[in-house]
Amino acid sequence: MSGTYNSSTEILFVQQIIQVVLTEGQIMKVIFAILMSIFFICFNVIMVFTLWSKPIFRETPRYILFINMLINDSIQLLFTSMLYIFSLILLQLVTATCAFIVFVSVTTFRNAPLNLAVMSLERYVAICFPLRHAELATQKRTHIAIGVIWFIGSINFIIDLFYVGVMDPKFLTSQILCTRERIFITKWQAEALQAFSIFYFVLVSVIILFTYISILITARSISSNKGSAAKAHKTVLLHLIQLVLCLTSFLYNIIERAAAKVGNSKLILDLQYLNYLFVLILPRCLSPLIYGLRDEAVRPLFIYYFCCATGKRRSTVNVH
């Protein structure tokens, strides 16, 4: 049964890529994308170190969720870059090794919208139920929520991998071109993944839209603390924009397969590059910029550490 599910579009896609020799311009584009990933991984690491340097950040639910987002996005950038490079050089890996890389990449990709949804819910409770926020959004519950995020993000792939291991153990020791689709051995797995993805993103979209509208209504009705409500409203709006960016990845997969059918090798490589740069990298790069640098409590400390701990450091931090 090894490799029984190999769609004709995927085979054609690979054949077209094989015919393309990377030119100097294409190599420079790849180097630029990889360097951008490395830069923002380092950027995220400094941001995590900044947040971890103060107990108040480690104990506040929204900052705990933000730290999880930064770690998740950094892992996503690293493993997605690996898969992108492997696809360009057509590197074949042992299926078990490929499965681990794809597992981490897929899990962190799915975690991102879930984390946005939980962050939106935390802001919803803070603005719409301020008197119960300390009771509902506790440190323990936040850690439990993060555990649930990672479980939901990984469960679909774990089931697929378990099914493959039971039905065809030899498949895990074979060598394949490392992509998500090559882990499938039956057609229903791809169909189940598509159905799960639709349900998954619809649910996350409903949660973020609900919190956005609720905070917007509350911000207009309350007479006090309008500044905090307006800031929360803008934050959830940014969550919604990031969710839209995540959704575009599914459209890009369809476009890439359509390009493979057309048979234009240059178009395939260009779309693959744009997909990697604007759909996979860009949303992850936005996280530290729109959340960390917007925060008045985090920004001075981050600049201090980003400049190699030179200059004046703020000794106290006020979290609102």
PDB file of C-alpha atoms in Angstrom, residues 45-303:
ATOM      1  CA  VAL A  45      13.748  35.092  20.530  1.00  0.00           C
ATOM      2  CA  ILE A  46      14.688  38.564  21.805  1.00  0.00           C
ATOM      3  CA  MET A  47      11.009  39.355  22.339  1.00  0.00           C
ATOM      4  CA  VAL A  48      10.501  36.130  24.335  1.00  0.00           C
ATOM      5  CA  PHE A  49      13.597  36.896  26.415  1.00  0.00           C
ATOM      6  CA  THR A  50      12.228  40.397  27.043  1.00  0.00           C
ATOM      7  CA  LEU A  51       8.894  39.057  28.268  1.00  0.00           C
ATOM      8  CA  TRP A  52      10.566  36.359  30.356  1.00  0.00           C
ATOM      9  CA  SER A  53      12.795  38.919  32.068  1.00  0.00           C
ATOM     10  CA  LYS A  54       9.914  40.310  34.142  1.00  0.00           C
ATOM     11  CA  PRO A  55       7.681  38.197  36.436  1.00  0.00           C
ATOM     12  CA  ILE A  56       4.658  40.379  35.618  1.00  0.00           C
ATOM     13  CA  PHE A  57       4.799  39.260  31.977  1.00  0.00           C
ATOM     14  CA  ARG A  58       5.181  35.591  32.919  1.00  0.00           C
ATOM     15  CA  GLU A  59       2.126  35.788  35.183  1.00  0.00           C
ATOM     16  CA  THR A  60      -0.287  37.845  33.035  1.00  0.00           C
ATOM     17  CA  PRO A  61      -2.566  35.733  30.771  1.00  0.00           C
ATOM     18  CA  ARG A  62      -2.334  37.884  27.649  1.00  0.00           C
ATOM     19  CA  TYR A  63       1.463  37.948  27.806  1.00  0.00           C
ATOM     20  CA  ILE A  64       1.590  34.188  28.434  1.00  0.00           C
ATOM     21  CA  LEU A  65      -0.471  33.717  25.264  1.00  0.00           C
ATOM     22  CA  PHE A  66       1.771  36.172  23.424  1.00  0.00           C
ATOM     23  CA  ILE A  67       4.873  34.215  24.470  1.00  0.00           C
ATOM     24  CA  ASN A  68       3.237  31.031  23.184  1.00  0.00           C
ATOM     25  CA  MET A  69       2.496  32.794  19.897  1.00  0.00           C
ATOM     26  CA  LEU A  70       6.113  33.923  19.510  1.00  0.00           C
ATOM     27  CA  ILE A  71       7.502  30.450  20.261  1.00  0.00           C
ATOM     28  CA  ASN A  72       4.972  28.811  17.942  1.00  0.00           C
ATOM     29  CA  ASP A  73       5.710  31.252  15.093  1.00  0.00           C
ATOM     30  CA  SER A  74       9.469  30.815  15.494  1.00  0.00           C
ATOM     31  CA  ILE A  75       9.164  27.029  15.266  1.00  0.00           C
ATOM     32  CA  GLN A  76       6.832  27.437  12.282  1.00  0.00           C
ATOM     33  CA  LEU A  77       9.323  29.682  10.486  1.00  0.00           C
ATOM     34  CA  LEU A  78      12.190  27.255  11.115  1.00  0.00           C
ATOM     35  CA  PHE A  79      10.441  24.075   9.972  1.00  0.00           C
ATOM     36  CA  THR A  80       8.631  25.740   7.070  1.00  0.00           C
ATOM     37  CA  SER A  81      11.979  27.049   5.825  1.00  0.00           C
ATOM     38  CA  MET A  82      13.348  23.509   5.999  1.00  0.00           C
ATOM     39  CA  LEU A  83      10.442  22.138   3.952  1.00  0.00           C
ATOM     40  CA  TYR A  84      10.768  24.970   1.433  1.00  0.00           C
ATOM     41  CA  ILE A  85      14.476  24.261   0.928  1.00  0.00           C
ATOM     42  CA  PHE A  86      13.836  20.512   0.666  1.00  0.00           C
ATOM     43  CA  SER A  87      11.204  21.106  -2.024  1.00  0.00           C
ATOM     44  CA  LEU A  88      13.574  23.301  -4.039  1.00  0.00           C
ATOM     45  CA  ILE A  89      16.460  20.835  -4.017  1.00  0.00           C
ATOM     46  CA  LEU A  90      14.082  17.848  -4.357  1.00  0.00           C
ATOM     47  CA  LEU A  91      15.606  16.175  -1.321  1.00  0.00           C
ATOM     48  CA  GLN A  92      14.188  12.769  -0.468  1.00  0.00           C
ATOM     49  CA  LEU A  93      13.953  11.800   3.210  1.00  0.00           C
ATOM     50  CA  VAL A  94      13.023   8.689   5.136  1.00  0.00           C
ATOM     51  CA  THR A  95       9.264   8.948   5.624  1.00  0.00           C
ATOM     52  CA  ALA A  96       9.520   8.848   9.431  1.00  0.00           C
ATOM     53  CA  THR A  97      11.909  11.830   9.389  1.00  0.00           C
ATOM     54  CA  CYS A  98       9.724  13.693   6.918  1.00  0.00           C
ATOM     55  CA  ALA A  99       6.654  12.908   9.040  1.00  0.00           C
ATOM     56  CA  PHE A 100       8.258  14.527  12.091  1.00  0.00           C
ATOM     57  CA  ILE A 101       9.179  17.708  10.164  1.00  0.00           C
ATOM     58  CA  VAL A 102       5.732  17.926   8.586  1.00  0.00           C
ATOM     59  CA  PHE A 103       4.086  17.181  11.946  1.00  0.00           C
ATOM     60  CA  VAL A 104       5.806  20.154  13.606  1.00  0.00           C
ATOM     61  CA  SER A 105       5.140  22.420  10.617  1.00  0.00           C
ATOM     62  CA  VAL A 106       1.441  21.490  10.352  1.00  0.00           C
ATOM     63  CA  THR A 107       0.856  21.658  14.124  1.00  0.00           C
ATOM     64  CA  THR A 108       2.416  25.106  14.511  1.00  0.00           C
ATOM     65  CA  PHE A 109       0.543  26.323  11.432  1.00  0.00           C
ATOM     66  CA  ARG A 110      -2.785  25.252  12.959  1.00  0.00           C
ATOM     67  CA  ASN A 111      -1.853  26.577  16.395  1.00  0.00           C
ATOM     68  CA  ALA A 112      -1.536  30.159  15.112  1.00  0.00           C
ATOM     69  CA  PRO A 113      -5.269  30.838  14.436  1.00  0.00           C
ATOM     70  CA  LEU A 114      -6.262  28.964  17.609  1.00  0.00           C
ATOM     71  CA  ASN A 115      -3.920  31.129  19.657  1.00  0.00           C
ATOM     72  CA  LEU A 116      -5.421  34.230  18.026  1.00  0.00           C
ATOM     73  CA  ALA A 117      -8.901  33.022  18.982  1.00  0.00           C
ATOM     74  CA  VAL A 118      -7.915  32.462  22.632  1.00  0.00           C
ATOM     75  CA  MET A 119      -6.196  35.870  22.767  1.00  0.00           C
ATOM     76  CA  SER A 120      -9.383  37.447  21.395  1.00  0.00           C
ATOM     77  CA  LEU A 121     -11.469  35.669  24.030  1.00  0.00           C
ATOM     78  CA  GLU A 122      -9.126  36.924  26.762  1.00  0.00           C
ATOM     79  CA  ARG A 123      -9.577  40.507  25.541  1.00  0.00           C
ATOM     80  CA  TYR A 124     -13.339  39.923  25.287  1.00  0.00           C
ATOM     81  CA  VAL A 125     -13.506  38.873  28.950  1.00  0.00           C
ATOM     82  CA  ALA A 126     -11.259  41.780  30.010  1.00  0.00           C
ATOM     83  CA  ILE A 127     -13.487  44.391  28.342  1.00  0.00           C
ATOM     84  CA  CYS A 128     -16.986  42.892  28.558  1.00  0.00           C
ATOM     85  CA  PHE A 129     -16.604  41.278  32.010  1.00  0.00           C
ATOM     86  CA  PRO A 130     -13.910  43.346  33.743  1.00  0.00           C
ATOM     87  CA  LEU A 131     -15.016  42.398  37.265  1.00  0.00           C
ATOM     88  CA  ARG A 132     -14.682  38.680  36.498  1.00  0.00           C
ATOM     89  CA  HIS A 133     -11.535  38.885  34.369  1.00  0.00           C
ATOM     90  CA  ALA A 134      -9.162  38.041  37.227  1.00  0.00           C
ATOM     91  CA  GLU A 135     -11.360  35.069  38.132  1.00  0.00           C
ATOM     92  CA  LEU A 136     -11.858  33.690  34.615  1.00  0.00           C
ATOM     93  CA  ALA A 137      -8.475  34.450  33.021  1.00  0.00           C
ATOM     94  CA  THR A 138      -6.131  32.877  35.548  1.00  0.00           C
ATOM     95  CA  GLN A 139      -2.563  31.760  34.977  1.00  0.00           C
ATOM     96  CA  LYS A 140      -3.530  28.083  35.391  1.00  0.00           C
ATOM     97  CA  ARG A 141      -6.418  28.306  32.926  1.00  0.00           C
ATOM     98  CA  THR A 142      -4.191  30.068  30.417  1.00  0.00           C
ATOM     99  CA  HIS A 143      -1.668  27.222  30.554  1.00  0.00           C
ATOM    100  CA  ILE A 144      -4.505  24.700  30.146  1.00  0.00           C
ATOM    101  CA  ALA A 145      -5.759  26.665  27.120  1.00  0.00           C
ATOM    102  CA  ILE A 146      -2.276  26.515  25.569  1.00  0.00           C
ATOM    103  CA  GLY A 147      -2.216  22.742  26.116  1.00  0.00           C
ATOM    104  CA  VAL A 148      -5.603  22.437  24.398  1.00  0.00           C
ATOM    105  CA  ILE A 149      -4.333  24.565  21.484  1.00  0.00           C
ATOM    106  CA  TRP A 150      -1.380  22.239  20.896  1.00  0.00           C
ATOM    107  CA  PHE A 151      -3.587  19.142  21.248  1.00  0.00           C
ATOM    108  CA  ILE A 152      -6.177  20.347  18.723  1.00  0.00           C
ATOM    109  CA  GLY A 153      -3.462  21.525  16.344  1.00  0.00           C
ATOM    110  CA  SER A 154      -1.755  18.124  16.322  1.00  0.00           C
ATOM    111  CA  ILE A 155      -4.562  15.578  16.679  1.00  0.00           C
ATOM    112  CA  ASN A 156      -5.495  15.371  12.988  1.00  0.00           C
ATOM    113  CA  PHE A 157      -1.934  14.626  11.892  1.00  0.00           C
ATOM    114  CA  ILE A 158      -1.393  12.152  14.758  1.00  0.00           C
ATOM    115  CA  ILE A 159      -4.452  10.181  13.594  1.00  0.00           C
ATOM    116  CA  ASP A 160      -3.146  10.181  10.004  1.00  0.00           C
ATOM    117  CA  LEU A 161       0.292   9.015  11.113  1.00  0.00           C
ATOM    118  CA  PHE A 162      -1.169   6.308  13.349  1.00  0.00           C
ATOM    119  CA  TYR A 163      -3.319   5.057  10.466  1.00  0.00           C
ATOM    120  CA  VAL A 164      -0.308   4.918   8.135  1.00  0.00           C
ATOM    121  CA  GLY A 165       1.783   3.100  10.752  1.00  0.00           C
ATOM    122  CA  VAL A 166      -0.911   0.455  11.277  1.00  0.00           C
ATOM    123  CA  MET A 167      -1.864  -0.054   7.625  1.00  0.00           C
ATOM    124  CA  ASP A 168       1.614  -0.001   6.131  1.00  0.00           C
ATOM    125  CA  PRO A 169       4.538   0.011   8.625  1.00  0.00           C
ATOM    126  CA  LYS A 170       7.088  -0.318   5.803  1.00  0.00           C
ATOM    127  CA  PHE A 171       5.937   3.010   4.380  1.00  0.00           C
ATOM    128  CA  LEU A 172       7.580   4.855   7.292  1.00  0.00           C
ATOM    129  CA  THR A 173      10.992   3.445   6.319  1.00  0.00           C
ATOM    130  CA  SER A 174      10.713   4.294   2.612  1.00  0.00           C
ATOM    131  CA  GLN A 175      12.143   7.457   1.054  1.00  0.00           C
ATOM    132  CA  ILE A 176       9.867  10.184  -0.281  1.00  0.00           C
ATOM    133  CA  LEU A 177       9.897  13.766  -1.475  1.00  0.00           C
ATOM    134  CA  CYS A 178       9.010  15.539   1.767  1.00  0.00           C
ATOM    135  CA  THR A 179       5.599  17.220   1.458  1.00  0.00           C
ATOM    136  CA  ARG A 180       2.407  17.010   3.534  1.00  0.00           C
ATOM    137  CA  GLU A 181       0.520  15.169   0.785  1.00  0.00           C
ATOM    138  CA  ARG A 182       3.126  12.406   0.492  1.00  0.00           C
ATOM    139  CA  ILE A 183       2.288  11.268   4.042  1.00  0.00           C
ATOM    140  CA  PHE A 184      -1.181  10.258   2.815  1.00  0.00           C
ATOM    141  CA  ILE A 185      -1.658   6.676   1.616  1.00  0.00           C
ATOM    142  CA  THR A 186      -5.409   6.923   0.905  1.00  0.00           C
ATOM    143  CA  LYS A 187      -7.603   9.525  -0.752  1.00  0.00           C
ATOM    144  CA  TRP A 188      -9.978   9.822   2.214  1.00  0.00           C
ATOM    145  CA  GLN A 189      -7.134  11.205   4.350  1.00  0.00           C
ATOM    146  CA  ALA A 190      -6.773  14.211   2.042  1.00  0.00           C
ATOM    147  CA  GLU A 191     -10.540  14.701   1.980  1.00  0.00           C
ATOM    148  CA  ALA A 192     -10.747  14.452   5.785  1.00  0.00           C
ATOM    149  CA  LEU A 193      -7.939  17.010   6.103  1.00  0.00           C
ATOM    150  CA  GLN A 194      -9.797  19.423   3.841  1.00  0.00           C
ATOM    151  CA  ALA A 195     -13.074  18.993   5.754  1.00  0.00           C
ATOM    152  CA  PHE A 196     -11.316  19.418   9.096  1.00  0.00           C
ATOM    153  CA  SER A 197      -9.536  22.547   7.857  1.00  0.00           C
ATOM    154  CA  ILE A 198     -12.806  24.144   6.720  1.00  0.00           C
ATOM    155  CA  PHE A 199     -14.530  23.414  10.038  1.00  0.00           C
ATOM    156  CA  TYR A 200     -11.458  24.535  11.961  1.00  0.00           C
ATOM    157  CA  PHE A 201     -11.127  27.936  10.288  1.00  0.00           C
ATOM    158  CA  VAL A 202     -14.887  28.595  10.273  1.00  0.00           C
ATOM    159  CA  LEU A 203     -14.956  28.000  14.047  1.00  0.00           C
ATOM    160  CA  VAL A 204     -11.966  30.286  14.654  1.00  0.00           C
ATOM    161  CA  SER A 205     -13.467  32.959  12.371  1.00  0.00           C
ATOM    162  CA  VAL A 206     -16.771  32.884  14.270  1.00  0.00           C
ATOM    163  CA  ILE A 207     -14.964  33.250  17.613  1.00  0.00           C
ATOM    164  CA  ILE A 208     -12.865  36.208  16.469  1.00  0.00           C
ATOM    165  CA  LEU A 209     -15.808  37.933  14.748  1.00  0.00           C
ATOM    166  CA  PHE A 210     -17.955  37.446  17.861  1.00  0.00           C
ATOM    167  CA  THR A 211     -15.316  38.938  20.155  1.00  0.00           C
ATOM    168  CA  TYR A 212     -14.650  41.785  17.698  1.00  0.00           C
ATOM    169  CA  ILE A 213     -18.314  42.795  17.493  1.00  0.00           C
ATOM    170  CA  SER A 214     -18.861  42.384  21.255  1.00  0.00           C
ATOM    171  CA  ILE A 215     -15.857  44.550  22.128  1.00  0.00           C
ATOM    172  CA  LEU A 216     -16.899  47.136  19.530  1.00  0.00           C
ATOM    173  CA  ILE A 217     -20.389  47.396  21.055  1.00  0.00           C
ATOM    174  CA  THR A 218     -18.987  47.552  24.597  1.00  0.00           C
ATOM    175  CA  ALA A 219     -16.424  50.210  23.643  1.00  0.00           C
ATOM    176  CA  ARG A 220     -19.206  52.456  22.344  1.00  0.00           C
ATOM    177  CA  SER A 221     -21.488  51.946  25.330  1.00  0.00           C
ATOM    178  CA  ILE A 222     -19.172  52.335  28.327  1.00  0.00           C
ATOM    179  CA  SER A 223     -18.491  55.782  29.701  1.00  0.00           C
ATOM    180  CA  SER A 224     -15.206  54.959  31.451  1.00  0.00           C
ATOM    181  CA  ASN A 225     -11.999  53.229  30.383  1.00  0.00           C
ATOM    182  CA  LYS A 226     -12.729  53.921  26.721  1.00  0.00           C
ATOM    183  CA  GLY A 227      -9.015  53.971  25.929  1.00  0.00           C
ATOM    184  CA  SER A 228      -8.539  50.362  27.048  1.00  0.00           C
ATOM    185  CA  ALA A 229     -11.656  49.231  25.165  1.00  0.00           C
ATOM    186  CA  ALA A 230     -10.547  51.002  21.979  1.00  0.00           C
ATOM    187  CA  LYS A 231      -7.111  49.376  22.214  1.00  0.00           C
ATOM    188  CA  ALA A 232      -8.679  45.942  22.705  1.00  0.00           C
ATOM    189  CA  HIS A 233     -10.937  46.589  19.707  1.00  0.00           C
ATOM    190  CA  LYS A 234      -7.917  47.372  17.509  1.00  0.00           C
ATOM    191  CA  THR A 235      -6.060  44.289  18.782  1.00  0.00           C
ATOM    192  CA  VAL A 236      -8.922  41.941  17.887  1.00  0.00           C
ATOM    193  CA  LEU A 237      -9.171  43.631  14.482  1.00  0.00           C
ATOM    194  CA  LEU A 238      -5.502  42.772  13.961  1.00  0.00           C
ATOM    195  CA  HIS A 239      -6.303  39.190  14.984  1.00  0.00           C
ATOM    196  CA  LEU A 240      -8.954  39.142  12.261  1.00  0.00           C
ATOM    197  CA  ILE A 241      -6.495  40.433   9.650  1.00  0.00           C
ATOM    198  CA  GLN A 242      -3.955  37.775  10.612  1.00  0.00           C
ATOM    199  CA  LEU A 243      -6.636  35.101  10.376  1.00  0.00           C
ATOM    200  CA  VAL A 244      -7.427  36.225   6.825  1.00  0.00           C
ATOM    201  CA  LEU A 245      -3.727  35.907   5.967  1.00  0.00           C
ATOM    202  CA  CYS A 246      -3.751  32.349   7.340  1.00  0.00           C
ATOM    203  CA  LEU A 247      -6.819  31.497   5.248  1.00  0.00           C
ATOM    204  CA  THR A 248      -5.082  32.572   2.032  1.00  0.00           C
ATOM    205  CA  SER A 249      -2.694  29.620   2.340  1.00  0.00           C
ATOM    206  CA  PHE A 250      -5.490  27.249   1.283  1.00  0.00           C
ATOM    207  CA  LEU A 251      -6.153  29.338  -1.827  1.00  0.00           C
ATOM    208  CA  TYR A 252      -2.472  29.297  -2.680  1.00  0.00           C
ATOM    209  CA  ASN A 253      -2.352  25.489  -2.542  1.00  0.00           C
ATOM    210  CA  ILE A 254      -5.168  25.386  -5.098  1.00  0.00           C
ATOM    211  CA  ILE A 255      -3.385  27.923  -7.305  1.00  0.00           C
ATOM    212  CA  GLU A 256      -0.120  25.977  -7.147  1.00  0.00           C
ATOM    213  CA  ARG A 257      -1.849  22.765  -8.253  1.00  0.00           C
ATOM    214  CA  ALA A 258      -3.591  24.640 -11.075  1.00  0.00           C
ATOM    215  CA  ALA A 259      -0.220  26.010 -12.182  1.00  0.00           C
ATOM    216  CA  ALA A 260       1.168  22.467 -12.250  1.00  0.00           C
ATOM    217  CA  LYS A 261      -1.580  21.449 -14.682  1.00  0.00           C
ATOM    218  CA  VAL A 262      -0.760  24.396 -16.941  1.00  0.00           C
ATOM    219  CA  GLY A 263       2.828  23.161 -17.111  1.00  0.00           C
ATOM    220  CA  ASN A 264       4.576  26.518 -16.673  1.00  0.00           C
ATOM    221  CA  SER A 265       7.667  25.703 -14.611  1.00  0.00           C
ATOM    222  CA  LYS A 266       8.627  29.326 -13.957  1.00  0.00           C
ATOM    223  CA  LEU A 267       5.084  30.113 -12.808  1.00  0.00           C
ATOM    224  CA  ILE A 268       5.198  27.172 -10.387  1.00  0.00           C
ATOM    225  CA  LEU A 269       8.431  28.376  -8.790  1.00  0.00           C
ATOM    226  CA  ASP A 270       7.206  31.984  -8.619  1.00  0.00           C
ATOM    227  CA  LEU A 271       3.948  30.957  -6.938  1.00  0.00           C
ATOM    228  CA  GLN A 272       5.799  28.697  -4.533  1.00  0.00           C
ATOM    229  CA  TYR A 273       8.083  31.600  -3.619  1.00  0.00           C
ATOM    230  CA  LEU A 274       5.183  34.052  -3.157  1.00  0.00           C
ATOM    231  CA  ASN A 275       3.314  31.469  -1.110  1.00  0.00           C
ATOM    232  CA  TYR A 276       6.305  30.987   1.162  1.00  0.00           C
ATOM    233  CA  LEU A 277       7.080  34.694   1.484  1.00  0.00           C
ATOM    234  CA  PHE A 278       3.661  36.327   1.852  1.00  0.00           C
ATOM    235  CA  VAL A 279       1.459  33.547   3.216  1.00  0.00           C
ATOM    236  CA  LEU A 280       3.774  31.607   5.512  1.00  0.00           C
ATOM    237  CA  ILE A 281       6.410  34.142   6.561  1.00  0.00           C
ATOM    238  CA  LEU A 282       4.533  37.472   6.584  1.00  0.00           C
ATOM    239  CA  PRO A 283       1.823  36.583   9.171  1.00  0.00           C
ATOM    240  CA  ARG A 284       4.511  35.241  11.521  1.00  0.00           C
ATOM    241  CA  CYS A 285       6.586  38.376  11.082  1.00  0.00           C
ATOM    242  CA  LEU A 286       3.636  40.586  11.974  1.00  0.00           C
ATOM    243  CA  SER A 287       3.105  39.053  15.428  1.00  0.00           C
ATOM    244  CA  PRO A 288       6.019  40.678  17.298  1.00  0.00           C
ATOM    245  CA  LEU A 289       5.497  43.951  15.438  1.00  0.00           C
ATOM    246  CA  ILE A 290       1.776  44.490  16.006  1.00  0.00           C
ATOM    247  CA  TYR A 291       1.632  43.062  19.528  1.00  0.00           C
ATOM    248  CA  GLY A 292       5.037  43.548  21.112  1.00  0.00           C
ATOM    249  CA  LEU A 293       6.063  46.934  19.762  1.00  0.00           C
ATOM    250  CA  ARG A 294       2.556  48.367  20.217  1.00  0.00           C
ATOM    251  CA  ASP A 295       2.676  47.566  23.932  1.00  0.00           C
ATOM    252  CA  GLU A 296       4.032  50.477  25.961  1.00  0.00           C
ATOM    253  CA  ALA A 297       5.180  48.144  28.740  1.00  0.00           C
ATOM    254  CA  VAL A 298       7.105  45.818  26.402  1.00  0.00           C
ATOM    255  CA  ARG A 299       8.538  48.243  23.829  1.00  0.00           C
ATOM    256  CA  PRO A 300      11.192  50.014  25.987  1.00  0.00           C
ATOM    257  CA  LEU A 301      12.507  46.724  27.376  1.00  0.00           C
ATOM    258  CA  PHE A 302      12.581  45.119  23.943  1.00  0.00           C
ATOM    259  CA  ILE A 303      14.524  48.039  22.438  1.00  0.00           C
TER     260      ILE A 303
END
